[in-house]
Amino acid sequence: RKEVEQDPGPFNVPEGATVAFNCTYSNSASQSFFWYRQDCRKEPKLLMSVYSSGNEDGRFTAQLNRASQYISLLIRDSKLSDSATYLCVVTGGDYGGSQGNLIFGKGTKLSVKP
Amino acid sequence: EAQVTQNPRYLITVTGKKLTVTCSQNMNHEYMSWYRQDPGLGLRQIYYSMNVEVTDKGDVPEGYKVSRKEKRNFPLILESPSPNQTSLYFCASSRQGTIPYEQYFGPGTRLTVT
């Protein structure tokens, strides 16, 4: 069974803190990895894709460890506006049509306090 | 404005009464997908379509049908709704290549089946 596991949180942190989210996935054939952000009662939006070499976008850094089937997201200098649920997303299969099968983690809730 | 639209946004219906939730995108995306989101279970993929006339089951397809006769539209059909299909439904679209691209989500449809 294909699964994506995340710590549900909530993570309650003060402004300016650094916070790390972790995600593990069960399907070793998965090829693509993403972090999405979802605000309360809103649709998910892409935060960043995760590349094998790791990638950074401003205060956000994503890492992938294929051997351990582990993905991480680091948020530095957290802002009040970072409060949201962060969803780890993994493709369900290898190259080809099954790349359209996306598996979402249940999400980790982040609350940044003043 | 580039967007994914869903209709209706809210629907209360009774068990067994066929319904259709429409999804339309104006970005000329090849890929479209339907998800349901339930508390404690996260987002789960129902069906996806890699292009016109090409559809595949996601992880929870039972009780649902889809069709992709035109590129822009991907309706979700519940032939005989049951209370366990009460959920928040999201439609999404993206460009399609050898790897999945950013998915753009619609605003969601909140369905209650009594």
Coordinates of C-alpha atoms in Angstrom, one line a residue:
Chain A
R1 CA 0.0 0.0 0.0
K2 CA 1.4 3.4 -0.9
E3 CA 1.6 5.7 2.0
V4 CA 3.0 9.1 3.0
E5 CA 3.5 9.7 6.7
Q6 CA 3.8 13.1 8.4
D7 CA 3.8 14.3 12.0
P8 CA 0.4 15.9 12.3
G9 CA 1.6 18.5 14.8
P10 CA 0.4 21.1 15.6
F11 CA 3.8 22.8 15.7
N12 CA 3.4 26.0 17.8
V13 CA 6.4 28.3 17.3
P14 CA 7.3 31.9 18.0
E15 CA 8.0 34.3 15.1
G16 CA 11.5 34.0 13.9
A17 CA 11.9 30.4 14.9
T18 CA 13.3 27.7 12.6
V19 CA 10.9 24.8 12.1
A20 CA 11.4 21.5 10.4
F21 CA 8.9 19.1 8.9
N22 CA 9.5 15.5 8.1
C23 CA 7.8 13.1 5.7
T24 CA 8.4 9.4 4.9
Y25 CA 7.0 7.6 1.9
S26 CA 6.6 3.9 1.4
N27 CA 6.8 3.5 -2.4
S28 CA 10.4 3.2 -3.5
A29 CA 9.3 3.7 -7.1
S30 CA 8.1 7.2 -6.5
Q31 CA 9.8 9.8 -8.7
S32 CA 8.5 13.2 -7.9
F33 CA 8.1 15.0 -4.6
F34 CA 6.4 18.2 -3.5
W35 CA 5.5 20.3 -0.5
Y36 CA 2.1 22.0 -0.7
R37 CA 0.6 24.5 1.7
Q38 CA -3.0 24.6 2.7
D39 CA -4.6 27.5 4.6
C40 CA -7.7 26.7 6.7
R41 CA -10.7 25.9 4.5
K42 CA -8.8 26.8 1.3
E43 CA -7.4 24.9 -1.6
P44 CA -3.8 23.5 -1.5
K45 CA -1.1 25.5 -3.3
L46 CA 2.3 24.4 -4.3
L47 CA 5.1 25.6 -2.0
M48 CA 8.0 23.9 -3.7
S49 CA 9.0 20.8 -5.6
V50 CA 11.7 18.7 -4.0
Y51 CA 14.8 17.8 -6.1
S52 CA 17.3 15.1 -5.4
S53 CA 20.1 17.6 -4.8
G54 CA 17.9 19.6 -2.4
N55 CA 16.6 23.0 -3.1
E56 CA 16.1 26.3 -1.5
D57 CA 13.6 29.1 -2.1
G58 CA 14.1 32.1 0.2
R59 CA 13.4 30.9 3.8
F60 CA 12.4 27.5 2.7
T61 CA 14.7 24.5 2.1
A62 CA 13.6 21.1 0.9
Q63 CA 15.7 17.9 1.1
L64 CA 15.2 14.4 -0.3
N65 CA 16.8 11.2 0.9
R66 CA 15.8 8.5 -1.5
A67 CA 17.7 5.8 0.3
S68 CA 15.7 6.5 3.5
Q69 CA 12.6 7.5 1.6
Y70 CA 12.5 10.7 3.5
I71 CA 11.6 14.3 2.6
S72 CA 12.1 17.3 4.8
L73 CA 11.1 21.0 4.7
L74 CA 12.9 23.6 6.8
I75 CA 11.4 27.1 7.4
R76 CA 13.8 29.7 8.7
D77 CA 12.8 33.0 10.4
S78 CA 9.2 31.9 10.5
K79 CA 6.5 34.6 9.9
L80 CA 2.9 34.8 11.2
S81 CA 1.9 34.3 7.6
D82 CA 3.5 30.9 7.5
S83 CA 0.7 29.5 9.7
A84 CA -0.9 26.8 7.6
T85 CA -0.9 23.1 7.1
Y86 CA 2.0 21.7 5.1
L87 CA 1.3 18.7 2.9
C88 CA 3.9 16.3 1.7
V89 CA 3.1 14.9 -1.8
V90 CA 4.6 12.0 -3.6
T91 CA 3.9 10.4 -6.9
G92 CA 2.4 6.9 -6.7
G93 CA 4.5 5.1 -9.2
D94 CA 7.4 5.1 -11.6
Y95 CA 7.7 6.8 -15.0
G96 CA 4.6 6.7 -17.2
G97 CA 1.0 7.1 -16.6
S98 CA 1.2 6.2 -12.9
Q99 CA 3.0 9.5 -12.4
G100 CA -0.5 11.0 -12.4
N101 CA -1.3 9.1 -9.2
L102 CA -0.4 11.5 -6.4
I103 CA -0.4 10.5 -2.7
F104 CA -0.8 13.3 -0.1
G105 CA 0.3 13.1 3.5
K106 CA -2.3 14.1 6.0
G107 CA -0.4 17.3 6.7
T108 CA 1.5 19.0 9.5
K109 CA -0.2 22.0 11.0
L110 CA 2.0 25.0 11.8
S111 CA 1.0 27.9 14.0
V112 CA 3.4 30.8 14.3
K113 CA 2.7 33.1 17.3
P114 CA 3.8 36.7 17.8
Chain B
E1 CA -7.4 35.0 -15.0
A2 CA -6.0 31.5 -15.0
Q3 CA -8.2 29.4 -12.8
V4 CA -9.9 26.2 -12.0
T5 CA -13.6 26.5 -11.3
Q6 CA -15.9 24.1 -9.5
N7 CA -19.7 24.1 -9.3
P8 CA -21.5 23.9 -7.1
R9 CA -19.4 25.1 -4.2
Y10 CA -21.9 23.7 -1.6
L11 CA -24.4 20.9 -2.0
I12 CA -26.7 19.1 0.3
T13 CA -28.4 16.1 -1.2
V14 CA -30.1 12.9 -0.2
T15 CA -28.9 9.3 -0.5
G16 CA -29.3 7.8 -4.0
K17 CA -29.9 11.0 -5.9
K18 CA -27.5 11.3 -8.8
L19 CA -25.3 14.4 -8.9
T20 CA -22.5 15.9 -10.9
V21 CA -19.9 18.3 -9.7
T22 CA -18.4 20.2 -12.6
C23 CA -14.7 21.2 -13.0
S24 CA -13.4 23.5 -15.6
Q25 CA -9.9 25.0 -16.3
N26 CA -8.9 27.7 -18.6
M27 CA -5.1 27.0 -18.7
N28 CA -5.1 24.4 -21.5
H29 CA -3.8 21.8 -19.0
E30 CA -3.6 18.2 -20.1
Y31 CA -3.8 16.7 -16.6
M32 CA -6.8 17.0 -14.3
S33 CA -7.7 15.2 -11.1
W34 CA -10.3 14.9 -8.4
Y35 CA -9.6 14.6 -4.7
R36 CA -11.6 14.3 -1.5
Q37 CA -10.5 15.6 1.8
D38 CA -11.7 14.3 5.1
P39 CA -10.7 15.1 8.7
G40 CA -8.0 12.7 9.8
L41 CA -7.6 11.2 6.4
G42 CA -6.1 14.1 4.4
L43 CA -6.5 14.5 0.6
R44 CA -7.1 11.3 -1.3
Q45 CA -7.1 11.0 -5.1
I46 CA -10.3 9.7 -6.7
Y47 CA -9.6 9.8 -10.4
Y48 CA -7.2 11.5 -12.7
S49 CA -6.9 12.2 -16.4
M50 CA -3.7 12.6 -18.3
N51 CA -5.5 13.9 -21.4
V52 CA -8.8 13.9 -23.3
E53 CA -10.4 10.4 -23.2
V54 CA -7.7 9.1 -20.8
T55 CA -8.8 8.5 -17.2
D56 CA -7.3 6.4 -14.4
K57 CA -8.4 5.4 -11.0
G58 CA -6.8 7.0 -8.0
D59 CA -6.8 5.6 -4.5
V60 CA -10.5 5.9 -3.7
P61 CA -12.5 5.6 -6.9
E62 CA -15.4 3.5 -5.6
G63 CA -18.8 5.2 -6.0
Y64 CA -17.5 7.8 -8.5
K65 CA -17.3 8.2 -12.2
V66 CA -15.5 10.7 -14.4
S67 CA -15.3 11.6 -18.0
R68 CA -12.9 13.7 -20.1
K69 CA -14.5 14.5 -23.4
E70 CA -13.0 18.0 -23.6
K71 CA -9.6 19.2 -22.4
R72 CA -11.1 21.9 -20.2
N73 CA -13.8 19.9 -18.4
F74 CA -13.5 17.0 -16.0
P75 CA -16.9 16.4 -14.2
L76 CA -17.2 14.1 -11.2
I77 CA -20.3 12.0 -11.2
L78 CA -21.9 10.3 -8.1
E79 CA -24.5 7.9 -9.5
S80 CA -25.9 7.0 -6.2
P81 CA -24.5 9.1 -3.4
S82 CA -24.2 7.7 0.1
P83 CA -23.5 9.4 3.4
N84 CA -19.9 8.2 3.4
Q85 CA -19.3 10.4 0.4
T86 CA -19.9 13.5 2.5
S87 CA -16.7 15.3 2.1
L88 CA -14.8 18.4 0.7
Y89 CA -14.0 17.8 -3.0
F90 CA -11.2 19.4 -4.9
C91 CA -10.5 19.4 -8.6
A92 CA -7.0 20.2 -9.9
S93 CA -5.2 20.6 -13.2
S94 CA -1.6 20.9 -14.4
R95 CA 0.6 20.7 -17.4
Q96 CA 1.7 17.3 -18.2
G97 CA 5.2 16.0 -19.0
T98 CA 7.4 13.2 -18.0
I99 CA 7.1 14.4 -14.4
P100 CA 4.1 16.1 -12.8
Y101 CA 4.1 19.9 -12.7
E102 CA 2.5 22.2 -10.2
Q103 CA -1.2 21.4 -9.7
Y104 CA -3.7 24.3 -9.6
F105 CA -6.6 23.5 -7.3
G106 CA -10.2 24.7 -7.6
P107 CA -11.8 26.3 -4.5
G108 CA -13.5 23.1 -3.4
T109 CA -17.0 21.7 -3.3
R110 CA -18.5 20.8 0.1
L111 CA -20.9 18.0 -0.3
T112 CA -23.3 16.6 2.3
V113 CA -25.3 13.5 1.7
T114 CA -28.1 12.8 4.2

